[in-house]
Coordinates of C-alpha atoms in Angstrom, one line a residue:
X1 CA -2.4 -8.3 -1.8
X2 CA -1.7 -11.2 0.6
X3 CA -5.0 -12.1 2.9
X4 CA -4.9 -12.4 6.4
X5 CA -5.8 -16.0 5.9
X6 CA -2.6 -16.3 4.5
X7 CA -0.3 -15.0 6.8
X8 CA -2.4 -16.8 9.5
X9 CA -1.4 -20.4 7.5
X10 CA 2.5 -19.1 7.5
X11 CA 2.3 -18.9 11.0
X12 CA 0.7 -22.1 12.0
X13 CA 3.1 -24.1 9.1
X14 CA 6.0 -22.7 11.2
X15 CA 4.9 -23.6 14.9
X16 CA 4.0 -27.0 13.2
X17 CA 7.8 -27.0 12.0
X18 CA 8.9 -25.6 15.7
X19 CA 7.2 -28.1 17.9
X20 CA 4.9 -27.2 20.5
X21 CA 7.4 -26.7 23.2
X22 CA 8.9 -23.8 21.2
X23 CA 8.3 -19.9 21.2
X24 CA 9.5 -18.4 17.8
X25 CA 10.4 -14.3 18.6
X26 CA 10.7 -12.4 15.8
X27 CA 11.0 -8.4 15.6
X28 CA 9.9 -5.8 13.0
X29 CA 12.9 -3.3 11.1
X30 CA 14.2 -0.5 13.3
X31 CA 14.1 2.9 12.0
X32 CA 16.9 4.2 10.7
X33 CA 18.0 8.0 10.8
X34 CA 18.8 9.2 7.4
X35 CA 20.9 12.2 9.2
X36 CA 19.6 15.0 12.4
X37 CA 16.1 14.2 13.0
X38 CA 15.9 12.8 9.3
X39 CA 14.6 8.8 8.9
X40 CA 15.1 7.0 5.9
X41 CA 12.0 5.9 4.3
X42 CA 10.6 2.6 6.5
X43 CA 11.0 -0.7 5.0
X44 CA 9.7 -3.5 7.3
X45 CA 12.1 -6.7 8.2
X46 CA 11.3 -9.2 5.1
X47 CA 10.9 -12.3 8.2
X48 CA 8.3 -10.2 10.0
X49 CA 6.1 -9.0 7.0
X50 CA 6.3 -12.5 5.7
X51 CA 4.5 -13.5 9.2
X52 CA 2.4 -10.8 9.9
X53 CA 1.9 -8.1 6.9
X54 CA 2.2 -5.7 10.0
X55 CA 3.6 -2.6 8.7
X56 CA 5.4 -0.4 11.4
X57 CA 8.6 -0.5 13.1
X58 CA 8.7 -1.0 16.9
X59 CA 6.4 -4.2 17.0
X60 CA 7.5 -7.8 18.5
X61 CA 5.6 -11.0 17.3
X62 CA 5.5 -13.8 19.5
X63 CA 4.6 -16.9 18.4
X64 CA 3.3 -19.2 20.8
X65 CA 2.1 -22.9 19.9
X66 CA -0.7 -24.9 21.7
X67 CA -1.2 -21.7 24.6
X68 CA -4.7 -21.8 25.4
X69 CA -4.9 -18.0 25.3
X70 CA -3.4 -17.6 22.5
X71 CA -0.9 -18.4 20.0
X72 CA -0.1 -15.5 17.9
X73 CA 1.0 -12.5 20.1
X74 CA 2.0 -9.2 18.9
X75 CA 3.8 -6.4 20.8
X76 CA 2.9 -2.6 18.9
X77 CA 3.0 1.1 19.8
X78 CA -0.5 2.4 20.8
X79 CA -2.8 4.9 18.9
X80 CA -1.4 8.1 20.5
X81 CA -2.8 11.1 19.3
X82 CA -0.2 13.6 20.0
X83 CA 2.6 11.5 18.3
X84 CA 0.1 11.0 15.3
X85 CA 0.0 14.8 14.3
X86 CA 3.7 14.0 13.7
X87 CA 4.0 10.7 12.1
X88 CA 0.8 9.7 11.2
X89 CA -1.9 7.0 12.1
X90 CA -1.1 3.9 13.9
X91 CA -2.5 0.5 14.2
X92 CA -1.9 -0.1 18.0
X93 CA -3.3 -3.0 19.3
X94 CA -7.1 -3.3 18.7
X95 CA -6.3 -2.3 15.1
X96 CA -3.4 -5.4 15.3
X97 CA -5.9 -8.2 16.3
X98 CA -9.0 -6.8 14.4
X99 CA -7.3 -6.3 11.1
X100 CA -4.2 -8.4 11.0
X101 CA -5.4 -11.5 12.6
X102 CA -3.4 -11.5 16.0
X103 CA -4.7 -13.7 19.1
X104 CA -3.7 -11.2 21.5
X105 CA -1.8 -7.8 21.0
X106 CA 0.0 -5.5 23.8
X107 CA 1.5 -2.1 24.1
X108 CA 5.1 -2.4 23.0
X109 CA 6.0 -0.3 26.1
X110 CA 5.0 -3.4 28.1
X111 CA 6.9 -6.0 26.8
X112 CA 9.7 -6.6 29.0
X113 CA 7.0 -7.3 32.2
X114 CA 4.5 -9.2 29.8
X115 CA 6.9 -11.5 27.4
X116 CA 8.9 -13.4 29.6
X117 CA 6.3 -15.1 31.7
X118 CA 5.1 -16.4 28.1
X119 CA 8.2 -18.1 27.3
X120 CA 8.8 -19.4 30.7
X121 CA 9.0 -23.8 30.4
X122 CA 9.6 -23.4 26.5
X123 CA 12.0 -25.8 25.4
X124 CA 13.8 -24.0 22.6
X125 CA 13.5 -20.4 21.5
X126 CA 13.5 -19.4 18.0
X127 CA 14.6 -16.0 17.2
X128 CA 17.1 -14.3 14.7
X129 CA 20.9 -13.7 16.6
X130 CA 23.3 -11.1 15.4
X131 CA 20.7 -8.9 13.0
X132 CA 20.3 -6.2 15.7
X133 CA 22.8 -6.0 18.4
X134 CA 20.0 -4.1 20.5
X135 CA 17.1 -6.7 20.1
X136 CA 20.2 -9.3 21.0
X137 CA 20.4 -7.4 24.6
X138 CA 16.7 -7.5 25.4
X139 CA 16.4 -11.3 23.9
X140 CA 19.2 -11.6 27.4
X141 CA 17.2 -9.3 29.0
X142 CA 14.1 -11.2 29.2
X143 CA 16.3 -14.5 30.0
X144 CA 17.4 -12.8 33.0
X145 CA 13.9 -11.7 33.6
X146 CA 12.5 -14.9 33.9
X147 CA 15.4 -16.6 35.5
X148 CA 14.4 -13.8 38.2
X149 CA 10.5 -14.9 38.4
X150 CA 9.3 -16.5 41.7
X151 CA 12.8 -17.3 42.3
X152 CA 14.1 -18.7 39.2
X153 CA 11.6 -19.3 36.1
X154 CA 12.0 -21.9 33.7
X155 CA 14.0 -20.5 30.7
X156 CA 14.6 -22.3 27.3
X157 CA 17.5 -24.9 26.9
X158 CA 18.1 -23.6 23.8
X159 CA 18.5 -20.6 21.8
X160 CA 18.2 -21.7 17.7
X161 CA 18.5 -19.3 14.8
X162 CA 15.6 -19.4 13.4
X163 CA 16.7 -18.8 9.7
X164 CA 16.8 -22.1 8.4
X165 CA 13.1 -22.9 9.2
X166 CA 11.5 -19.9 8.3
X167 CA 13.6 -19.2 5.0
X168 CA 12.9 -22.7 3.4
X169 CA 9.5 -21.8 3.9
X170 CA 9.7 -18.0 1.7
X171 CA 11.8 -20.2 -1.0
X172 CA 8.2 -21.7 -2.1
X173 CA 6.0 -18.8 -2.9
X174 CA 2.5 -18.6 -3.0
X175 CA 0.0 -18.3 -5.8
X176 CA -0.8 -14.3 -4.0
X177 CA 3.0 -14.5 -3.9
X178 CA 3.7 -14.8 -7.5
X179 CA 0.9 -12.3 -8.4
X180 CA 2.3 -9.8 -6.5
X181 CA 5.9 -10.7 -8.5
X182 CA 4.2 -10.3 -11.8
X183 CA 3.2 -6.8 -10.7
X184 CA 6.8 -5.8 -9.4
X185 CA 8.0 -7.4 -12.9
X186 CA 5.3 -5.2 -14.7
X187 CA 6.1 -2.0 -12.8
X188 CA 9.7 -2.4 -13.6
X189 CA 9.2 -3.3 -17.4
X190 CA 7.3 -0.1 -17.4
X191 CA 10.1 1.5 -15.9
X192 CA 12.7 0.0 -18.1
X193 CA 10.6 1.4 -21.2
X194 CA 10.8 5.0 -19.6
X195 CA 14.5 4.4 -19.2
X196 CA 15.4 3.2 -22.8
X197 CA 13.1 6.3 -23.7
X198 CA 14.9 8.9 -21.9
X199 CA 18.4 7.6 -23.3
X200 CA 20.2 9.6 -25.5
X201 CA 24.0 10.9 -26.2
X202 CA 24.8 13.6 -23.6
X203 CA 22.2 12.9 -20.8
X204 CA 23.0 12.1 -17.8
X205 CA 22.8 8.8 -15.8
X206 CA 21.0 10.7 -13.6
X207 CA 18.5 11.7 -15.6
X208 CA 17.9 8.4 -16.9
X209 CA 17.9 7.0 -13.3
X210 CA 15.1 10.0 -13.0
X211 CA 12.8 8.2 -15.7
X212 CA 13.1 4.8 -13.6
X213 CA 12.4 6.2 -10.7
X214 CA 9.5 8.4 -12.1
X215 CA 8.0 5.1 -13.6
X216 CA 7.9 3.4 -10.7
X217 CA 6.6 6.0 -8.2
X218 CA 4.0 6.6 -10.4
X219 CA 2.5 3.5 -10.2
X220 CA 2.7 3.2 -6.2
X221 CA 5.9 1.2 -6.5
X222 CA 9.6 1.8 -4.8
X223 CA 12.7 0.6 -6.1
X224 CA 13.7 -2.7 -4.8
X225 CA 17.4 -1.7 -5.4
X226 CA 19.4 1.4 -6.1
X227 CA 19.3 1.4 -9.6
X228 CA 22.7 0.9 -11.5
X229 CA 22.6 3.2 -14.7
X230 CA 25.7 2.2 -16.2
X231 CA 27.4 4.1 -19.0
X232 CA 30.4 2.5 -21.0
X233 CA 33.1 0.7 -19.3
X234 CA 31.0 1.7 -15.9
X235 CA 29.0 -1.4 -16.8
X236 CA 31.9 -3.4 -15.8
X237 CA 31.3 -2.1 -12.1
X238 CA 29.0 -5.2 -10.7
X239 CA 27.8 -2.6 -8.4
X240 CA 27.9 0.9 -10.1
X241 CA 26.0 2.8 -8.3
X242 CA 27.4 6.9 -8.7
X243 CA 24.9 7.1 -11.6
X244 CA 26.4 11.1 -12.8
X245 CA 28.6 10.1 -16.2
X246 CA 27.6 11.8 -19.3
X247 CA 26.4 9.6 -22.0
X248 CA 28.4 9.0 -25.0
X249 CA 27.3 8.4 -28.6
X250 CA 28.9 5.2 -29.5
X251 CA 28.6 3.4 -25.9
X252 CA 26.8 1.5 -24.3
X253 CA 24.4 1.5 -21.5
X254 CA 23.8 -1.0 -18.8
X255 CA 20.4 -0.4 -16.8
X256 CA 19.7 -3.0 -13.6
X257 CA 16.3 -1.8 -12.0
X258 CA 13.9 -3.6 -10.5
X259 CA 10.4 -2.6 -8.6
X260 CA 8.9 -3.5 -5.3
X261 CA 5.1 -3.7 -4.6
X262 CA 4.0 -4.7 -1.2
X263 CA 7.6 -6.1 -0.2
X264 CA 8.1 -8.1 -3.5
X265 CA 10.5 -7.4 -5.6
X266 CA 12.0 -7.6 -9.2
X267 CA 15.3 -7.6 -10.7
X268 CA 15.5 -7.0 -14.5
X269 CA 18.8 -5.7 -16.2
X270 CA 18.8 -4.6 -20.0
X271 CA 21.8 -3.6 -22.1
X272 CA 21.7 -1.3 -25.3
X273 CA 23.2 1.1 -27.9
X274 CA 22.7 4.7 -26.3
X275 CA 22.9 6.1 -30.3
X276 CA 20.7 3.5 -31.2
X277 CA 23.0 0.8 -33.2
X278 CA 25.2 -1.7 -32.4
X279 CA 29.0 -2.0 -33.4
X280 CA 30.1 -5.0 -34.6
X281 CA 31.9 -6.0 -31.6
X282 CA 29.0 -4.8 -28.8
X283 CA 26.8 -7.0 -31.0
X284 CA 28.8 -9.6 -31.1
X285 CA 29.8 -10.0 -27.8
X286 CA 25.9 -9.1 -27.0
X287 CA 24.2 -12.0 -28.5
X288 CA 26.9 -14.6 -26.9
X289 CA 25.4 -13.1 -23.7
X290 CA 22.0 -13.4 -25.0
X291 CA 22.3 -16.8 -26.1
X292 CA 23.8 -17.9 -22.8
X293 CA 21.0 -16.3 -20.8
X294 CA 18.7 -18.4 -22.9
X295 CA 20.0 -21.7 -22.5
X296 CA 19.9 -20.8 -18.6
X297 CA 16.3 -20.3 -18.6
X298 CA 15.6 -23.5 -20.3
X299 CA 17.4 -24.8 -17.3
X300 CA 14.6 -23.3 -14.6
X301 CA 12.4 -26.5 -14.8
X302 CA 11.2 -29.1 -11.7
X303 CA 13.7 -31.3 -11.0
X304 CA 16.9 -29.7 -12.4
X305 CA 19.6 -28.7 -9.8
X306 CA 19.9 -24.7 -9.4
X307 CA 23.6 -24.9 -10.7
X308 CA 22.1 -26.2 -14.1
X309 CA 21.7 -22.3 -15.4
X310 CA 24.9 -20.9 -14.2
X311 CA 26.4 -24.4 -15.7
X312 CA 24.7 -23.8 -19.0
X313 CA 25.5 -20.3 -19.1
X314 CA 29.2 -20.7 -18.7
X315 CA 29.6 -23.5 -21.5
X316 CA 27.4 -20.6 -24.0
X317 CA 29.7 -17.8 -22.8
X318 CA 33.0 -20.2 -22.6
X319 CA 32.3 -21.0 -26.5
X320 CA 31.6 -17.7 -27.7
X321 CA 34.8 -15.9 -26.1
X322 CA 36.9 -18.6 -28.0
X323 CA 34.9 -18.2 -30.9
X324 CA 35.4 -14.3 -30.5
X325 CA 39.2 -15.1 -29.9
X326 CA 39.6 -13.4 -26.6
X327 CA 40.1 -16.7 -25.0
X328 CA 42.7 -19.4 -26.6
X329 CA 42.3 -22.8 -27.1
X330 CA 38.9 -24.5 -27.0
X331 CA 35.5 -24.1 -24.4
X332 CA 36.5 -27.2 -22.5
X333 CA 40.1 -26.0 -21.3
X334 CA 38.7 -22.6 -20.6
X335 CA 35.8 -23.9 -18.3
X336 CA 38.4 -26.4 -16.6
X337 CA 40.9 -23.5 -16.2
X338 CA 38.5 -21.3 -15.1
X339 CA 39.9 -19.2 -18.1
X340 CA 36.5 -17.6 -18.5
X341 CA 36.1 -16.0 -15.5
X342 CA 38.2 -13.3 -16.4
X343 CA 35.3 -12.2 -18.3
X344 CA 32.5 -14.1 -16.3
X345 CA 33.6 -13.7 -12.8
X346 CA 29.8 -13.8 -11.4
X347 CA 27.3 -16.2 -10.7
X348 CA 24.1 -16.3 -13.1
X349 CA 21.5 -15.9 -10.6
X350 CA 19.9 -15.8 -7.2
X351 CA 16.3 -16.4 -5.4
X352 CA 14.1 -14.0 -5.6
X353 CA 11.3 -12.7 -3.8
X354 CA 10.5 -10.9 -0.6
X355 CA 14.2 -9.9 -0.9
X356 CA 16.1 -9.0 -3.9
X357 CA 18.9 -11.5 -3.1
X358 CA 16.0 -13.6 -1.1
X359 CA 16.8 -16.2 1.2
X360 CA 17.5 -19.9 0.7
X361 CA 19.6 -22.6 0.8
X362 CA 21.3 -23.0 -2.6
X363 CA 22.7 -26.3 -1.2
X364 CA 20.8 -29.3 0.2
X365 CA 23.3 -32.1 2.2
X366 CA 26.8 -30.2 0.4
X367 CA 24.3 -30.8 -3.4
X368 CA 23.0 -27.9 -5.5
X369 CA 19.6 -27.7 -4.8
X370 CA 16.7 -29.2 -7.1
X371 CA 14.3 -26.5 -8.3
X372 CA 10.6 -27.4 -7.8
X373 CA 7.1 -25.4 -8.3
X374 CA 6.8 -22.0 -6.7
X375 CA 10.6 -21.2 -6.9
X376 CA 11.5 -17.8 -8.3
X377 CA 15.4 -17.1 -9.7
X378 CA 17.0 -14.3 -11.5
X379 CA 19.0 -15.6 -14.9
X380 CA 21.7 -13.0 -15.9
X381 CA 25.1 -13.5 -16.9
X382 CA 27.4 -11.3 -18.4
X383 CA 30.5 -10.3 -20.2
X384 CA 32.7 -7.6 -18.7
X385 CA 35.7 -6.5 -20.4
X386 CA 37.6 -3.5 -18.1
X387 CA 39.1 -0.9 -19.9
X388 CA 42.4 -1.6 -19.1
X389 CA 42.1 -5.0 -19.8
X390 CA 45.5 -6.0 -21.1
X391 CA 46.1 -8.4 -23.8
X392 CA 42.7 -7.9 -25.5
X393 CA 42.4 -5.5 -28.5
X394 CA 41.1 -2.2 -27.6
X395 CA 38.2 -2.8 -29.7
X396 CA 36.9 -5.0 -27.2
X397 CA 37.8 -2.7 -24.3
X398 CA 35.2 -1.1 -22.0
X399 CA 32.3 -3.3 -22.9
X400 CA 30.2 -4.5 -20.3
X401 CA 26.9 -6.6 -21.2
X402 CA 24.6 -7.9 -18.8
X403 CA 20.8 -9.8 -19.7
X404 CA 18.9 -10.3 -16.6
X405 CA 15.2 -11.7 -16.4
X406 CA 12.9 -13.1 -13.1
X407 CA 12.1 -16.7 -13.8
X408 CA 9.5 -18.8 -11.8
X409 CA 9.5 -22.4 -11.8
X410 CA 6.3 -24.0 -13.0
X411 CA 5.5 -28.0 -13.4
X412 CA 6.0 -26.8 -17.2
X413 CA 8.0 -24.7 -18.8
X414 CA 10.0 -21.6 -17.3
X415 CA 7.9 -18.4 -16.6
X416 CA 9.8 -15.6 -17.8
X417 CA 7.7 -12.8 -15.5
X418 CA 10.3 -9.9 -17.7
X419 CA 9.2 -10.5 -20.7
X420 CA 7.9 -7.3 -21.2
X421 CA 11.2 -5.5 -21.4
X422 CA 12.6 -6.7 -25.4
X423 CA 16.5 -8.1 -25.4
X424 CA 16.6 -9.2 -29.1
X425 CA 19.1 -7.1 -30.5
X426 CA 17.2 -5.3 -33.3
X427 CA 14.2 -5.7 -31.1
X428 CA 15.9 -2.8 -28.8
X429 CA 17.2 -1.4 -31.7
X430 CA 13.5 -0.5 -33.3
X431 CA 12.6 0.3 -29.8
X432 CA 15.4 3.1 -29.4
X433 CA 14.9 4.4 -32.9
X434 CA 10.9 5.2 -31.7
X435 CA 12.7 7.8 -29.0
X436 CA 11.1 11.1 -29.9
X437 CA 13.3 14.1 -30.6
X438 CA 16.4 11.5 -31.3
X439 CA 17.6 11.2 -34.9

C-alpha cells in the first residue's frame, strides 16, 4: 500500500518541476457505461492515482504551488445518503483532506464558480489535452470564466501537456512501488499455475481463461489485461483475444496474463505443450526463444540503453532461425535485411508499472534511453510462424512462442519479479505432467 506521505512527496516533486507560477489540473477516469444503466467496473486514471490514491470517478485535483491557503486542492462528490443506498459509500470532502492528505477539498458541483479564480495570474497551466473531449470543454470553460471576472481576469499564457513531466517521474518507481509489483507478479504467477493446471486436450480457452481469472480474484486482484489464452496457430495473433477454441492434443498453448493490485500491474506470458511433451520442432524453436529472452534480461542493468534487450534478442533469435533453416544465409544478413522480422515482427519489451504499457520516454535527445535503478520493463520476444506461412515446411507451421517476464532494474543484477512461473522446457514439462486426472 502507498502512504499518504508518499503521494504528498509526488505532488510537491511535480510543483517543484512546474515552477511556482504554474497550476497543474489533472482529472480522475470517467465512468463508462458497459451498456443501459450498466457501468463497467471503475478503474481510476493511472496520472490521478499516481497523485492522489483518491479512488472515485468525478474528482478534479488542483495543484497549486506557493498559495498560502493551500496547495493541493481536490474537487469530489459529497457524502449523499440517498445516492449511497445505490452506489455505495463516498469520501466527499472531509473524508478527502482527513484521509488522503488534501489542503483543501470542495464539492465537485462547485467547481466551475470556485476553480477559476484559483488559476487566475498563473503563468502556465499544466493539464492533459485530448484524453477526454468533455474535460477539454470545461478546461475552455473556466478560461472563459476568468477572462469574464471583474472584467477580464488574468488567464495563463500557456496551456502545456503535462505528460512529459509527470510521466518521467512514474518511469522511476518507488521502493512501496516495487512492492506492490512483486505482489501483482505473485498474484499472476499464482494464476499462471492455475492455468497450466486447468490445461488439457479438449478444454476450452475459456475455461482456462476461467482458472486465471479465478486465481486472481481470489486473492483481491483484477486482471491488468484481457487475458490472451492462445491455442495453436492463435498464438500467432499478437492480440488474440476471442479466447473459445477447443484445445488440441499436440498443440501448443500460449497464455499472456498479468494481475493488478492497487493499480500495479504485471505482464507475464508462458508458452507450453497442452499434452504435456514437446515435438521436436516446438522445442526447438522454444528454446531459441528462451535463450533469446535470456540474453535480454542480462541486458536490464544501470547504464545500458533500453534497446540493448530487444538488440540482444534479435541477434539470439536471428541465429537460431538460420540455424533452424527457416532463414537463408547467415544472422548478420538477416538482421541487416530485416529478414527476421518475418518471424520477429515485435519489439521485446515495454515499461511497466501503473500501466501495463506504462508511460515513458523510450528516447532521450533522438538516443535510446539509459536504464537506471527503479526502472521496471517487460522482456518477451517471440517466434510466430502463421499457418499459411508459405515457403516454410508445414512442420513448422502454426507455431507461435512467446517468453515474457517483469524485470526491475537494480544497481546489481536484473530482478526477474516472474520467476515464480518455470519456462525451462522440461521444467513445464514435470509441471504439466503433476495435472491431476491427465494421463
Amino acid at each position: 500500500m502507498i502512504a499518504p506521505a508518499e503521494f504528498a512527496r509526488r505532488r510537491r516533486q511535480l510543483m517543484r518541476m512546474a515552477g511556482e507560477d504554474a497550476a497543474v489540473i489533472v482529472a480522475a477516469a470517467p465512468e463508462r457505461m458497459r451498456n443501459a444503466d450498466a457501468a463497467y467496473p471503475y478503474r481510476q486514471d493511472s496520472d490521478f492515482h499516481y497523485l492522489t490514491g483518491f479512488p472515485e470517478p468525478e474528482a478534479v485535483l488542483a495543484l497549486l504551488p506557493g498559495r498560502r491557503a493551500g496547495e493541493t486542492i481536490l474537487f469530489c462528490r459529497e457524502r449523499a445518503p440517498e445516492r449511497e443506498r445505490f452506489d455505495g459509500a463516498r469520501i466527499g470532502s472531509e473524508g478527502a483532506v482527513r484521509d488522503f492528505g488534501k489542503d483543501d477539498a470542495f464539492p465537485i458541483d462547485d467547481i466551475d464558480d470556485i476553480l477559476p479564480g484559483m488559476i487566475e495570474g498563473r503563468a502556465r497551466l499544466y493539464c492533459h489535452f485530448g484524453r477526454d473531449a468533455d474535460f477539454d470543454a470545461k478546461l475552455l470553460m473556466w478560461v472563459r470564466r476568468l477572462r469574464a471576472l471583474r472584467g477580464g481576469g488574468v488567464v495563463p499564457k500557456e496551456f502545456v501537456a503535462l505528460a512529459h513531466l509527470l510521466h518521467d517521474q512514474r518511469l522511476y518507481k518507488s521502493r512501496a512501488e516495487l512492492k506492490l509489483m512483486r505482489r501483482a507478479a505473485e498474484v499472476a504467477a499464482h494464476a499462471h499455475h492455475a492455468a497450466i493446471r486447468a490445461t488439457r486436450p479438449g478444454a476450452g480457452e475459456y475455461e482456462v481463461e476461467a482458472a486465471l481469472l479465478h486465481a486472481m480474484r481470489a486473492r483481491g486482484a483484477v486482471p491488468s489485461y484481457p487475458p490472451i489464452v492462445a491455442g495453436g496457430a492463435n498464438a500467432c495473433v499478437a492480440h488474440y483475444s476471442a479466447n473459445r477454441a477447443p484445445l488440441r492434443d499436440g498443440d501448443l498453448l500460449l497464455i499472456d496474463a498479468g494481475a493488478e493490485v492497487e493499480c500495479y500491474a504485471s505482464d507475464i506470458t508462458r508458452t507450453f505443450p497442452i499434452g504435456g511433451r514437446w515435438s521436436r520442432e516446438q522445442r526447438a524453436l522454444y528454446e531459441v526463444v528462451l535463450a533469446a529472452q535470456e540474453a535480454a534480461i542480462d541486458e536490464v542493468r544501470p547504464g545500458r540503453p533500453f534497446s540493448a534487450a530487444h538488440e540482444a534478442a534479435v541477434q539470439v533469435i536471428a541465429e537460431g532461425l538460420c540455424a533452424l533453416k527457416l532463414l537463408r544465409g547467415g544472422a548478420r544478413a538477416a538482421i541487416a535485411s530485416g529478414a527476421y522480422r518475418r518471424f520477429f515482427p515485435y519489439k521485446t519489451g515495454h515499461w511497466l508499472g501503473l500501466d501495463v504499457h506504462d508511460v515513458g520516454d523510450y528516447r532521450v535527445d533522438g538516443e535510446p534511453r539509459l536504464l537506471e535503478p527503479g526502472m521496471v520493463v517487460t522482456v518477451e520476444p517471440g517466434i510466430y510462424i502463421p499457418p499459411d506461412e508459405r515457403g516454410v515446411a508445414e512442420r513448422w507451421r502454426g507455431i507461435g512462442i512467446r517468453i515474457e517476464d517483469d524485470v526491475a532494474v537494480t544497481a546489481g543484477a536484473p530482478e526477474v519479479l516472474t520467476a515464480a512461473v518455470p519456462k525451462e522446457p522440461d521444467a513445464l514439462e514435470a509441471l504439466l505432467a503433476q495435472r491431476k486426472d491427465f494421463p
